[in-house]
Coordinates of C-alpha atoms and ligand atoms in Angstrom, one line a residue:
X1 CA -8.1 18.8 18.8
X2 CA -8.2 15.9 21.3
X3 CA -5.6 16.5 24.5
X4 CA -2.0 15.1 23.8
X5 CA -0.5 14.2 27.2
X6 CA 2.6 16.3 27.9
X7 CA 5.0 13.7 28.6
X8 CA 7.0 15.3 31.4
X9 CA 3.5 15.5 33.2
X10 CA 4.4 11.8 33.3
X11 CA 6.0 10.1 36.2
X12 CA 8.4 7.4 33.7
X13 CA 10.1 5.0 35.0
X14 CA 11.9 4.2 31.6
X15 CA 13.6 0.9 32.7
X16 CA 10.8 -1.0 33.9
X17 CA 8.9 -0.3 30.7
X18 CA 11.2 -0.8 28.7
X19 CA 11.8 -4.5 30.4
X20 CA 7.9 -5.2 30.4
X21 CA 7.6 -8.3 28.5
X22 CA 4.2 -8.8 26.5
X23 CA 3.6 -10.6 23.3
X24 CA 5.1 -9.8 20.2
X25 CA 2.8 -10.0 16.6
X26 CA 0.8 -13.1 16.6
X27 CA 0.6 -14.7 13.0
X28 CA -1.9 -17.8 12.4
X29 CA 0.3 -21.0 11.6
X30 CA 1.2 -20.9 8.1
X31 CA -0.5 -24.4 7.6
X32 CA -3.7 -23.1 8.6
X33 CA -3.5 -19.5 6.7
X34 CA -2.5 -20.8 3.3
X35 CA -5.9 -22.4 3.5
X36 CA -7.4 -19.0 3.1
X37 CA -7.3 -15.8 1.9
X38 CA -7.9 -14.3 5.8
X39 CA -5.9 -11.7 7.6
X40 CA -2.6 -13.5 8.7
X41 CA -2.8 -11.6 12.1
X42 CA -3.8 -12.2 15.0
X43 CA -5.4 -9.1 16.6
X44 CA -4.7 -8.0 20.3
X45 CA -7.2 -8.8 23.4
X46 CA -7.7 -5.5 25.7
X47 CA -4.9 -6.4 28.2
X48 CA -2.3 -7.1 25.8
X49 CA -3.1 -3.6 24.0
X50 CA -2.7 -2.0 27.7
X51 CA 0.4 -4.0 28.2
X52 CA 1.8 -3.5 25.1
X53 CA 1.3 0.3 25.1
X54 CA 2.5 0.1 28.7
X55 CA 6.2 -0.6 26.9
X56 CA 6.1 2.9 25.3
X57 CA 9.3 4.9 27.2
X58 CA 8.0 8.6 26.6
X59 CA 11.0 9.8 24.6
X60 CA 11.4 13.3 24.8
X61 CA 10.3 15.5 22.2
X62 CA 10.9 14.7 19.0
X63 CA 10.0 10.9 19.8
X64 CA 12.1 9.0 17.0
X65 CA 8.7 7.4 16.1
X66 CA 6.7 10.4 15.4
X67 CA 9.3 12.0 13.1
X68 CA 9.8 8.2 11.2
X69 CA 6.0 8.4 10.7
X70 CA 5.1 10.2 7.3
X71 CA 2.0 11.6 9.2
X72 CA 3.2 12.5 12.5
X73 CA 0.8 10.7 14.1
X74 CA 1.6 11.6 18.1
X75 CA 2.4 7.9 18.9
X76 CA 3.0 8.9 22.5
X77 CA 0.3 10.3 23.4
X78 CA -1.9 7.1 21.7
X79 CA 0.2 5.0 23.6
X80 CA -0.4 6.6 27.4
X81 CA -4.6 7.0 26.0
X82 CA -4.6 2.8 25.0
X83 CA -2.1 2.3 28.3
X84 CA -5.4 3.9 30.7
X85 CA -8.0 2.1 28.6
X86 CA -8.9 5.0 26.3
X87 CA -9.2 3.5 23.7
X88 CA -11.8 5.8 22.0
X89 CA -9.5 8.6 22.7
X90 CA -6.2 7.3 21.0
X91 CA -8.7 6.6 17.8
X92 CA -9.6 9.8 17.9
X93 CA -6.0 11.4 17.9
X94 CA -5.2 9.0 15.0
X95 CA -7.6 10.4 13.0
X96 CA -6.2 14.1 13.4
X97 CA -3.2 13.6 11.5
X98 CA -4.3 10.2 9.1
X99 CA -7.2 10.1 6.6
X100 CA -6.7 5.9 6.8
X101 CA -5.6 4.9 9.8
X102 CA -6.7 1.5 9.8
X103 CA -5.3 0.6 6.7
X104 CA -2.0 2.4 7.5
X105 CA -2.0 0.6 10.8
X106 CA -1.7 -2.2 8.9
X107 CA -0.1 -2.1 5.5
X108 CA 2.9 0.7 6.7
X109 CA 6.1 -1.1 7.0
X110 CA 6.4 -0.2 10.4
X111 CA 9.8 -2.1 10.6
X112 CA 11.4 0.5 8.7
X113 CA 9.3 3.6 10.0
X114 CA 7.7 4.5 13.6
X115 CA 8.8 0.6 15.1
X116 CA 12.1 1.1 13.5
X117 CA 12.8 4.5 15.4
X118 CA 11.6 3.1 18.4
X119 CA 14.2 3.4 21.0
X120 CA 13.5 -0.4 22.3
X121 CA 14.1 -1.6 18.8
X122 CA 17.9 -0.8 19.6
X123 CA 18.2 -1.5 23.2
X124 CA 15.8 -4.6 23.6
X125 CA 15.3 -5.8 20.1
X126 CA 11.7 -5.6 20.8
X127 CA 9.6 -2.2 19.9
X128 CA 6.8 -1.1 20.8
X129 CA 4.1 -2.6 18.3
X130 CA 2.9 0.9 17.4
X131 CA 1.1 -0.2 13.9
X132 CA -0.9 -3.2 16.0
X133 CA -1.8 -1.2 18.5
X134 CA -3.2 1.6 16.4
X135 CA -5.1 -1.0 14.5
X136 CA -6.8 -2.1 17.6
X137 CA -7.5 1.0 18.5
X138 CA -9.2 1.8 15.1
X139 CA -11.2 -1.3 15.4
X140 CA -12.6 -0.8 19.1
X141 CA -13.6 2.7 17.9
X142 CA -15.5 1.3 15.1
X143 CA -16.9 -1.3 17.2
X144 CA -18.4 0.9 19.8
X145 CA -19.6 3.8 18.2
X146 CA -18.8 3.6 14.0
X147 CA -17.2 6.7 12.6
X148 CA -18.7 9.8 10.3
X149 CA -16.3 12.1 8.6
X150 CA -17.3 15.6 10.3
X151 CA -18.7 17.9 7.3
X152 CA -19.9 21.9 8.0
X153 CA -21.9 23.2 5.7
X154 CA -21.0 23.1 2.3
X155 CA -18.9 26.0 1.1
X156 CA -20.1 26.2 -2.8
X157 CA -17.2 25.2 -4.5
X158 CA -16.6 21.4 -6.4
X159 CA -13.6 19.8 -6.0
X160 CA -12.7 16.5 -8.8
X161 CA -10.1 13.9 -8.0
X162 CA -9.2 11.6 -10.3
X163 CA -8.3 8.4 -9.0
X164 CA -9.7 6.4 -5.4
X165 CA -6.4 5.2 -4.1
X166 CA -5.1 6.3 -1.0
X167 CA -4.0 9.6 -2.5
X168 CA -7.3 10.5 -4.3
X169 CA -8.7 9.5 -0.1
X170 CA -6.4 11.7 1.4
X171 CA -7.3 15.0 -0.6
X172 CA -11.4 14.0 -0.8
X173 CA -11.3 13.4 3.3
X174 CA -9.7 16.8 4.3
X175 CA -11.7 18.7 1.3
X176 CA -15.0 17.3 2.7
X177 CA -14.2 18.5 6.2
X178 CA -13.4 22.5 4.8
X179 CA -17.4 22.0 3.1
X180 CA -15.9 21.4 -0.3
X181 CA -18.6 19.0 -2.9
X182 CA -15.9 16.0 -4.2
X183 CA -16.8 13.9 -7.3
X184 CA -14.1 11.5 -7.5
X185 CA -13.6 10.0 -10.9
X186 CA -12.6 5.9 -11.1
X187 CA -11.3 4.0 -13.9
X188 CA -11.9 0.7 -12.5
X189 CA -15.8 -0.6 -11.3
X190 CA -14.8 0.1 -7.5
X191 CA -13.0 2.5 -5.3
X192 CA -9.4 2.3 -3.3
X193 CA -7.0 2.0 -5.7
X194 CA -4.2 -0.7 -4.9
X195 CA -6.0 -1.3 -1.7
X196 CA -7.9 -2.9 -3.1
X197 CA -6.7 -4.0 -6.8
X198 CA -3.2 -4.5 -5.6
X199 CA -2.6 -5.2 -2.0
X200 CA -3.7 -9.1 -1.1
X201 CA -6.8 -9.8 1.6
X202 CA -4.2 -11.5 3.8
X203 CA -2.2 -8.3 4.2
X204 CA -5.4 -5.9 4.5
X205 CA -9.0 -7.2 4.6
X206 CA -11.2 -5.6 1.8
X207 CA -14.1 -5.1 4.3
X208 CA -11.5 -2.5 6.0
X209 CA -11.3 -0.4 2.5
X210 CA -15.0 -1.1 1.7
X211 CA -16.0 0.5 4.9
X212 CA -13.7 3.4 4.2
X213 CA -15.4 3.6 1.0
X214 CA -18.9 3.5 2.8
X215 CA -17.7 6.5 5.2
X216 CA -17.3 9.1 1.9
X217 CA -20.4 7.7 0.5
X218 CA -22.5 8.3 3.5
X219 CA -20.3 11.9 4.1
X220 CA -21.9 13.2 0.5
X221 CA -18.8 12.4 -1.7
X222 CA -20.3 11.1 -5.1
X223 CA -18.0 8.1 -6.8
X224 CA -18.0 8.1 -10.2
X225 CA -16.7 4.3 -11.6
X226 CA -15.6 3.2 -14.9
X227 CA -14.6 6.8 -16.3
X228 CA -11.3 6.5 -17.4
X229 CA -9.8 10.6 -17.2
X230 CA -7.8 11.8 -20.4
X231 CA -10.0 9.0 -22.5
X232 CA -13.7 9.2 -21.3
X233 CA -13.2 13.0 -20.7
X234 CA -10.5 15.3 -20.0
X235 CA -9.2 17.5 -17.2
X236 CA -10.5 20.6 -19.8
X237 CA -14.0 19.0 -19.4
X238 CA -13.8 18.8 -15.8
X239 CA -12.9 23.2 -15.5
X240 CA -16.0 23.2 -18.4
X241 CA -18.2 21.2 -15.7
X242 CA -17.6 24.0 -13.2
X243 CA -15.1 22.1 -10.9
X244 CA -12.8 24.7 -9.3
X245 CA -9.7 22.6 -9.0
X246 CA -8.9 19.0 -9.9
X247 CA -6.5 16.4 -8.4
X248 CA -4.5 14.0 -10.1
X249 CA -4.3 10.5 -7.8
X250 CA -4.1 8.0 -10.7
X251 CA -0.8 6.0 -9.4
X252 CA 1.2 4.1 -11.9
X253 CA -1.0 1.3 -13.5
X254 CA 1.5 -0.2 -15.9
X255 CA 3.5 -3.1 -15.6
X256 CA 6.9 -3.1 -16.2
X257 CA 7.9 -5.6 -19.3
X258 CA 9.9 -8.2 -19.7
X259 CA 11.4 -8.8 -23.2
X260 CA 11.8 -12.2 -23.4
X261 CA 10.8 -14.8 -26.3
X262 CA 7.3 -16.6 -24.9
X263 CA 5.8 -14.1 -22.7
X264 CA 2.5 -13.7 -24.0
X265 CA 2.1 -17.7 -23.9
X266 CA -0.9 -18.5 -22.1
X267 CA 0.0 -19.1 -17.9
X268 CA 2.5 -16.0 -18.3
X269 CA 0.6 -13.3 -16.0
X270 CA 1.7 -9.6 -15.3
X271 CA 1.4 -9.1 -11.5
X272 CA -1.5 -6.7 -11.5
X273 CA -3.8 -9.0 -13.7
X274 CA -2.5 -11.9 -11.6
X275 CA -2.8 -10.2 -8.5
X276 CA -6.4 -9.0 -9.6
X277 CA -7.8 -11.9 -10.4
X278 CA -6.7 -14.3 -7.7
X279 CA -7.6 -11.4 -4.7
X280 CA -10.4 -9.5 -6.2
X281 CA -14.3 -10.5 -5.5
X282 CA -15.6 -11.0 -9.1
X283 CA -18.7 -8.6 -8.8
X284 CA -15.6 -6.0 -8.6
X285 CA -13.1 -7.3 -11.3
X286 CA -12.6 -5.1 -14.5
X287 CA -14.5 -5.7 -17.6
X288 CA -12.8 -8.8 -19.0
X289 CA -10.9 -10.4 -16.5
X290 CA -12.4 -13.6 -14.8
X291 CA -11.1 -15.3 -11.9
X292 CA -8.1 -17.2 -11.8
X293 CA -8.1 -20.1 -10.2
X294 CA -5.9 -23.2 -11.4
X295 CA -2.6 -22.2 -11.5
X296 CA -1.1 -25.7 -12.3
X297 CA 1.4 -27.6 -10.0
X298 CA 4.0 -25.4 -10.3
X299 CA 4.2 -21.5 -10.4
X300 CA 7.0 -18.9 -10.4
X301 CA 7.2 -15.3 -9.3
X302 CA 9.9 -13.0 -10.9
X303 CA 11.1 -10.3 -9.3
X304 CA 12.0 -9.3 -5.7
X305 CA 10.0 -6.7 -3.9
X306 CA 6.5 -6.7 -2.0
X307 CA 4.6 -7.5 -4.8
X308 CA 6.8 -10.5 -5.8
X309 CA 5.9 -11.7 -2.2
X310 CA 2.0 -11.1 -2.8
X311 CA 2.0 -13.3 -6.0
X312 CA 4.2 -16.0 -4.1
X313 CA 1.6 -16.0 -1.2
X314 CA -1.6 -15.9 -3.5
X315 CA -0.5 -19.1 -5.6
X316 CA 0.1 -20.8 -2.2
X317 CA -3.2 -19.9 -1.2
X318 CA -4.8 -21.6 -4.4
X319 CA -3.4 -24.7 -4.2
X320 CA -0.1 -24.7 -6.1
X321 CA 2.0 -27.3 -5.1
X322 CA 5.6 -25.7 -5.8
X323 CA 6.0 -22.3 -5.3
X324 CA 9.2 -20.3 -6.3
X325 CA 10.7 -16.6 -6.8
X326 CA 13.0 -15.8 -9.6
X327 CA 15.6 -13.2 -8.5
X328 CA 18.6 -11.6 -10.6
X329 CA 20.3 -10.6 -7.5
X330 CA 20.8 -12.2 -4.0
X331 CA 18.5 -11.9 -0.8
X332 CA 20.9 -9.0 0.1
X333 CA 19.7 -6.6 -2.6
X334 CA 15.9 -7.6 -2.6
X335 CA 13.8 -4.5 -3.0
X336 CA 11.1 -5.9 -0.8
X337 CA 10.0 -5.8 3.0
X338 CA 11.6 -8.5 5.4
X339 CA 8.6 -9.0 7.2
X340 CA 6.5 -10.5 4.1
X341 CA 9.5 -11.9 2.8
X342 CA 9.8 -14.0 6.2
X343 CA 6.1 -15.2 6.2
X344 CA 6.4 -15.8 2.5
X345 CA 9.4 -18.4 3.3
X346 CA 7.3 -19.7 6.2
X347 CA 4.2 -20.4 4.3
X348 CA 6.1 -22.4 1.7
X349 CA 7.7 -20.9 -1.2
X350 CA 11.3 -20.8 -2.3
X351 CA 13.7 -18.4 -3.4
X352 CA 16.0 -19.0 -6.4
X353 CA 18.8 -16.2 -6.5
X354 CA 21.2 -15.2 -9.3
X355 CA 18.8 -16.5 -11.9
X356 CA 17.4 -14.5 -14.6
X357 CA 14.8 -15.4 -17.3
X358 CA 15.0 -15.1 -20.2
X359 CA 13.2 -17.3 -22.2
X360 CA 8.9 -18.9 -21.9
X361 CA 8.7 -22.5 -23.0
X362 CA 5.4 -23.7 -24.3
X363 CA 4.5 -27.5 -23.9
X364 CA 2.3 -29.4 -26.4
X365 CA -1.0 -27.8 -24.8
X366 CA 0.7 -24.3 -26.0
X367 CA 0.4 -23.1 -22.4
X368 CA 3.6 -22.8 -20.6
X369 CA 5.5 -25.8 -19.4
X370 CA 8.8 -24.1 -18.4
X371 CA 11.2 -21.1 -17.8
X372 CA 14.7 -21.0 -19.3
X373 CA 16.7 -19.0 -17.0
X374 CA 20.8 -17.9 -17.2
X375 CA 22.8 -17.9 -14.3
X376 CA 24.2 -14.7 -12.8
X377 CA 26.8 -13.4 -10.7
X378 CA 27.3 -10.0 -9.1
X379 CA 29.5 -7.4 -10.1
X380 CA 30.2 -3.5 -9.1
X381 CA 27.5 -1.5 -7.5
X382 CA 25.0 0.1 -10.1
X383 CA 22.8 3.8 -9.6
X384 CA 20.7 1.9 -7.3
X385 CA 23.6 1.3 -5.0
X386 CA 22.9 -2.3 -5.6
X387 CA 25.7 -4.7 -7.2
X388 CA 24.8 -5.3 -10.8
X389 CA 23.5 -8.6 -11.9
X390 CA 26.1 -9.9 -14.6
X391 CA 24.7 -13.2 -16.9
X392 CA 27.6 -16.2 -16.7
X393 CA 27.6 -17.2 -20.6
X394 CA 26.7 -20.8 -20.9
X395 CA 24.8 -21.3 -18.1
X396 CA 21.5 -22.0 -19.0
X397 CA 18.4 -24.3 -17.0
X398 CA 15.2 -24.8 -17.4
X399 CA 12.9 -24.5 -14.3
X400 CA 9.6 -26.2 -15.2
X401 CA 6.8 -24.0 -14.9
X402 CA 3.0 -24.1 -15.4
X403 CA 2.4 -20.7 -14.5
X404 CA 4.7 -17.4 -14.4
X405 CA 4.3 -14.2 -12.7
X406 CA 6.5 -10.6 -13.4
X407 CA 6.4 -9.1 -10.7
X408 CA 9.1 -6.4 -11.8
X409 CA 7.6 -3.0 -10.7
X410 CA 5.6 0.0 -12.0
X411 CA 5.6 2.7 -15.0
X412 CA 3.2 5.5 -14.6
X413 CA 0.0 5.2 -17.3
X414 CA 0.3 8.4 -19.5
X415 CA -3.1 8.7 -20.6
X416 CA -3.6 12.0 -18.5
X417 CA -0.7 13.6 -19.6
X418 CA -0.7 12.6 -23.4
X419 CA -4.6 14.5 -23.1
X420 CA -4.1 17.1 -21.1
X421 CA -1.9 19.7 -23.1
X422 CA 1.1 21.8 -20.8
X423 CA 0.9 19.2 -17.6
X424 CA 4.1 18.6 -17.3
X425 CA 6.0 15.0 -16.5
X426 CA 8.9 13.5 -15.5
X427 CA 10.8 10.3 -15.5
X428 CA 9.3 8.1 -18.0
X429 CA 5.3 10.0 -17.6
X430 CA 5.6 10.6 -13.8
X431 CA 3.6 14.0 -13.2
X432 CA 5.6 17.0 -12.3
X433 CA 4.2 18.1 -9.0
X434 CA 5.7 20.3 -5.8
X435 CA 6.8 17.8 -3.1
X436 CA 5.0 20.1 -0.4
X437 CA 2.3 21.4 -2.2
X438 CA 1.0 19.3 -4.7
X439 CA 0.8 22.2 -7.8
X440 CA 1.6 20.8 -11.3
X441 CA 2.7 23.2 -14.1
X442 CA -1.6 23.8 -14.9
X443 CA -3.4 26.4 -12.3
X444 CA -5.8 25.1 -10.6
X445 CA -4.6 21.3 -11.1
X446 CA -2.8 19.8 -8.3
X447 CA -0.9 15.9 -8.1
X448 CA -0.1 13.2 -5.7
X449 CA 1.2 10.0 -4.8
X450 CA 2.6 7.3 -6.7
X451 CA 1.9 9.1 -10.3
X452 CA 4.0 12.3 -8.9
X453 CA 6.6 10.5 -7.1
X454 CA 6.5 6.9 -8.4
X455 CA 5.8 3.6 -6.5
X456 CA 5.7 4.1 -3.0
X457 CA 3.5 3.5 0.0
X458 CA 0.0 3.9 0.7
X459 CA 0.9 6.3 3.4
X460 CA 3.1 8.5 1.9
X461 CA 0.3 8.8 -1.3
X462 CA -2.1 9.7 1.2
X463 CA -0.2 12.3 2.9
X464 CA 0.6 13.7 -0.7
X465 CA -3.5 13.9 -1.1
X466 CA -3.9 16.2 2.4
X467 CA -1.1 18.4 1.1
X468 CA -2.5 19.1 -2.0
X469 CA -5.9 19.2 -0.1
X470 CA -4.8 22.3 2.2
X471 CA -2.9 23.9 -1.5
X472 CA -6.0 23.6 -3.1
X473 CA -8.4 24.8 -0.1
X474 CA -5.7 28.1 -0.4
X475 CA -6.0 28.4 -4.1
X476 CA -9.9 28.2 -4.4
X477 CA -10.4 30.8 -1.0
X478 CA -7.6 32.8 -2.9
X479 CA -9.2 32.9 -6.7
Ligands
LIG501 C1 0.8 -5.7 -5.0 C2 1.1 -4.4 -4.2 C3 1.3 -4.5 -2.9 C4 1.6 -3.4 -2.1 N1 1.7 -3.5 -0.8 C5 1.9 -2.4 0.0 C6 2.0 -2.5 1.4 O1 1.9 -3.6 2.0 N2 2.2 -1.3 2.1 C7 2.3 -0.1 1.5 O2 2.4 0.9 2.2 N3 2.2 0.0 0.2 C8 2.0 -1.1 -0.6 N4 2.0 -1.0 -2.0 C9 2.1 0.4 -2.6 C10 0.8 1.2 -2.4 O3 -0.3 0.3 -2.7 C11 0.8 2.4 -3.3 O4 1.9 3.1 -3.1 C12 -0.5 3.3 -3.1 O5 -1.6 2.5 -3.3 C13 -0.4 4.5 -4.1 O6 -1.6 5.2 -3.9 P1 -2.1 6.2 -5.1 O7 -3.4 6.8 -4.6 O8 -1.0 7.0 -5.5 O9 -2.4 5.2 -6.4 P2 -3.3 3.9 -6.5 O10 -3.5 3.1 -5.3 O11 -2.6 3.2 -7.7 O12 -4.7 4.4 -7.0 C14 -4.9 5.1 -8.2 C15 -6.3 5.0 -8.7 O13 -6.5 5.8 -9.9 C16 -7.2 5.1 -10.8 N5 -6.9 5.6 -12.1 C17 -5.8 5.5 -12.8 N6 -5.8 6.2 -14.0 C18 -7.0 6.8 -14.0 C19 -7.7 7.7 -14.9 N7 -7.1 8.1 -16.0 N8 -8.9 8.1 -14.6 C20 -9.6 7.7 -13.5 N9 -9.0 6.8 -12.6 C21 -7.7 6.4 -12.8 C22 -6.8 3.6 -10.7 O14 -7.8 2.7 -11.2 C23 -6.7 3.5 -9.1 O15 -7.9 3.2 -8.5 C24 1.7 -2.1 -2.7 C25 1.6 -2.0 -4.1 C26 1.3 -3.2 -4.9 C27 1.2 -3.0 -6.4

């Protein structure tokens, strides 16, 4: 274990770090970064990391951030090692308690989790930039001297995971360090899930995943690609194989519809295939999907949350002229994160609230030409706690349209369950798994991330995979 600094060890004078000013998040202009599909951030030099870090007050135990943090990274600590210039230190603490910690450093809403605890977000308004910092770290780490997972010697036993998303990372990266041999088994022609069929270059730069990727390979795990579990072969054939347990990462892959009369016109995209095919290098796209490039003049997005804000900032990024999301509710109730929402709305695009589609017009090409929408206003709260959406009769536009996104959230893909007979599921396919422990209803089968709990983060999926990973290590040693 790397040395955490004991914070009372510490001679803190709380009020002149808290007052230390330093710079906040620097973003590229939005001119200039709609011209690419870059990283939107600026990173850090050396002294602003310091001085940055140098903010951190040293709360006493618990520290608000480390609780907020779904791994419990030990932020303090991190921030007194990247304070003194140990840089290679603080990386190395991160990666005790985080399989990806520079993708978590920066796809975790850190707004709403160790920056939102912070105690200067309260006070000052301005808290210390924990997720920037740890990505800098990550980055100087791999700069200076690369990174190898640490394997023993291998114990004997074979471990499968199904699915190379963050969840299926988590379990693979904690197995592999107890000597464990991990196949993991991919539907798609690469690995990392919605990092990288999902989450946009501009928010979290495929070379990062890719290398991640690179890491397992070179640590002895063995990818298996375009093997689709439950249809190629099933969990029964994986036990017959001789794996000793298997883990179930396979997120929720579907779409959710939209019933509404012209939605399979062609320029009517679901946000997965859009998202694909406008982010995703095409020696890595699924068998039959090509690029998308012209989207036309005019595109809308429909829905509200994070993904809405990825489609709205792709079609900028390729050109489209007039950009704009189609919400049912108001700003208010928006699933989604402020902090894309805000660079969205900088970068170009524009929201249309209370408006609800319901109908896709084809022009005389046959592609789409526009959107006929109703009017809504808000009435009593609904099980969401958000006020429900309620259509004003008679109120119908037409927003013109050459290409549409729905961008309305995720169903789990049932494919596993339907073929694997007593796995039990939940809410509309989710897999029935223990919160701390990762067991499903099958021995030896364990489950984790968004296909247990339904869409959530990529850190909370890959905590789920380093739970199951310590249940599992205890079944096996147990059996
Ligand atoms: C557009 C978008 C943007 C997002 N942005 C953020 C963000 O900024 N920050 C954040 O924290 N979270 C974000 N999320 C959510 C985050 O990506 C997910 O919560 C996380 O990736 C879930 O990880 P997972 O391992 O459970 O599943 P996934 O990442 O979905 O990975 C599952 C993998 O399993 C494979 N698979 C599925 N079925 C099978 C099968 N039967 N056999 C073999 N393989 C299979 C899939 O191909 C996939 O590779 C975003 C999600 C989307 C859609």
């Amino acid at each position: 274990m790397t040395q955490s600094v004991p914070s009372e060890d510490l001679a803190i004078d709380r009020k002149s770090r808290a007052l230390t000013v330093c710079d906040g998040i620097r973003l590229r202009p939005p001119d200039e970064r709609i011209g690419d599909f870059d990283d939107v951030v600026i990173p850090f030099s050396e002294d602003c990391a310091q001085m940055a870090a140098s903010r951190c007050i040293h709360c006493p135990d618990p520290a608000g951030c480390v609780v907020a943090c779904p791994c419990h990274n030990d932020i303090p600590s991190a921030m007194w090692l990247i304070e003194q210039g140990e840089f290679l230190k603080a990386a190395e603490l991160y990666r005790e308690t985080s399989s990806l910690p520079e993708v978590c450093s920066r796809v975790c809403p850190h707004e709403q989790l160790c920056q939102g605890s912070c105690v200067l977000a309260k006070d000052e308004g301005a808290p210390v930039l924990t997720g920037m910092l740890e990505a800098y770290v990550m980055d100087y780490s791999r700069e200076e001297k690369g990174y190898s997972i640490p394997t023993p010697e291998a114990n004997g036993k074979k471990v499968a995971i199904i699915g190379a998303g963050p969840s299926g990372y988590g379990c693979a990266e904690q197995l592999l360090q107890k000597g464990y041999q991990i196949t993991i088994f991919e539907a798609k022609p690469a690995a990392g899930g919605l990092l990288t069929y999902g989450i946009p270059n501009f928010k979290l730069p495929k070379d990062i995943v890719f290398q991640s990727v690179k890491d397992f390979e070179e640590a002895g795990i063995k990818f298996v690609y375009n093997t689709m579990i439950g249809k190629d072969k099933t969990i029964g054939d994986l036990f017959s194989e001789g794996f000793d347990a298997v883990f179930i990462g396979v997120g929720t892959q579907v779409d959710a519809p939209l019933k509404a009369e012209g939605v399979d016109l062609p320029g009517v995209h679901l946000a997965t295939e859009f998202l694909i095919r406008t982010n995703v290098n095409s020696a890595y796209l699924p068998k039959g999907l090509e690029p998308l490039t012209d989207l036309g003049k005019k595109v809308v997005v429909i829905g509200g949350g994070d993904t809405a804000s990825d489609a709205l900032r792709s079609s900028l990024r390729l050109g489209a002229e007039e950009v704009t999301c189609l919400y049912r509710r108001t700003l208010r109730e928006m699933p989604g994160g402020a902090k894309d929402r805000e660079m969205t709305s900088e970068e170009g695009a524009n929201f249309q609230f209370l408006t609800q589609p319901i109908k896709f017009i084809p022009g005389d090409d046959g592609r789409l030409a526009g959107v006929e929408c109703l009017r809504m206003e808000l009435g009593a709260p609904d099980d969401s706690g958000r006020r429900r959406p309620i259509k004003i009769d008679d109120s119908n536009f037409i927003v013109e349209a050459d290409t549409a996104v729905l961008a309305l959230g995720y169903w789990p893909d049932e494919t596993i369950s339907k073929s694997t007979p007593d796995l039990e599921t939940h809410d509309w396919g989710l897999i029935t798994a223990d919160y701390k422990t990762g067991a499903t209803s099958i021995p030896g089968v364990y489950a984790g991330g968004d296909a247990a709990t339904g869409p959530d983060l990529v850190v909370t999926a890959m905590m789920a995979g380093r739970k199951a990973a310590a249940s599992i290590n205890e079944y096996i040693q147990n059996k």
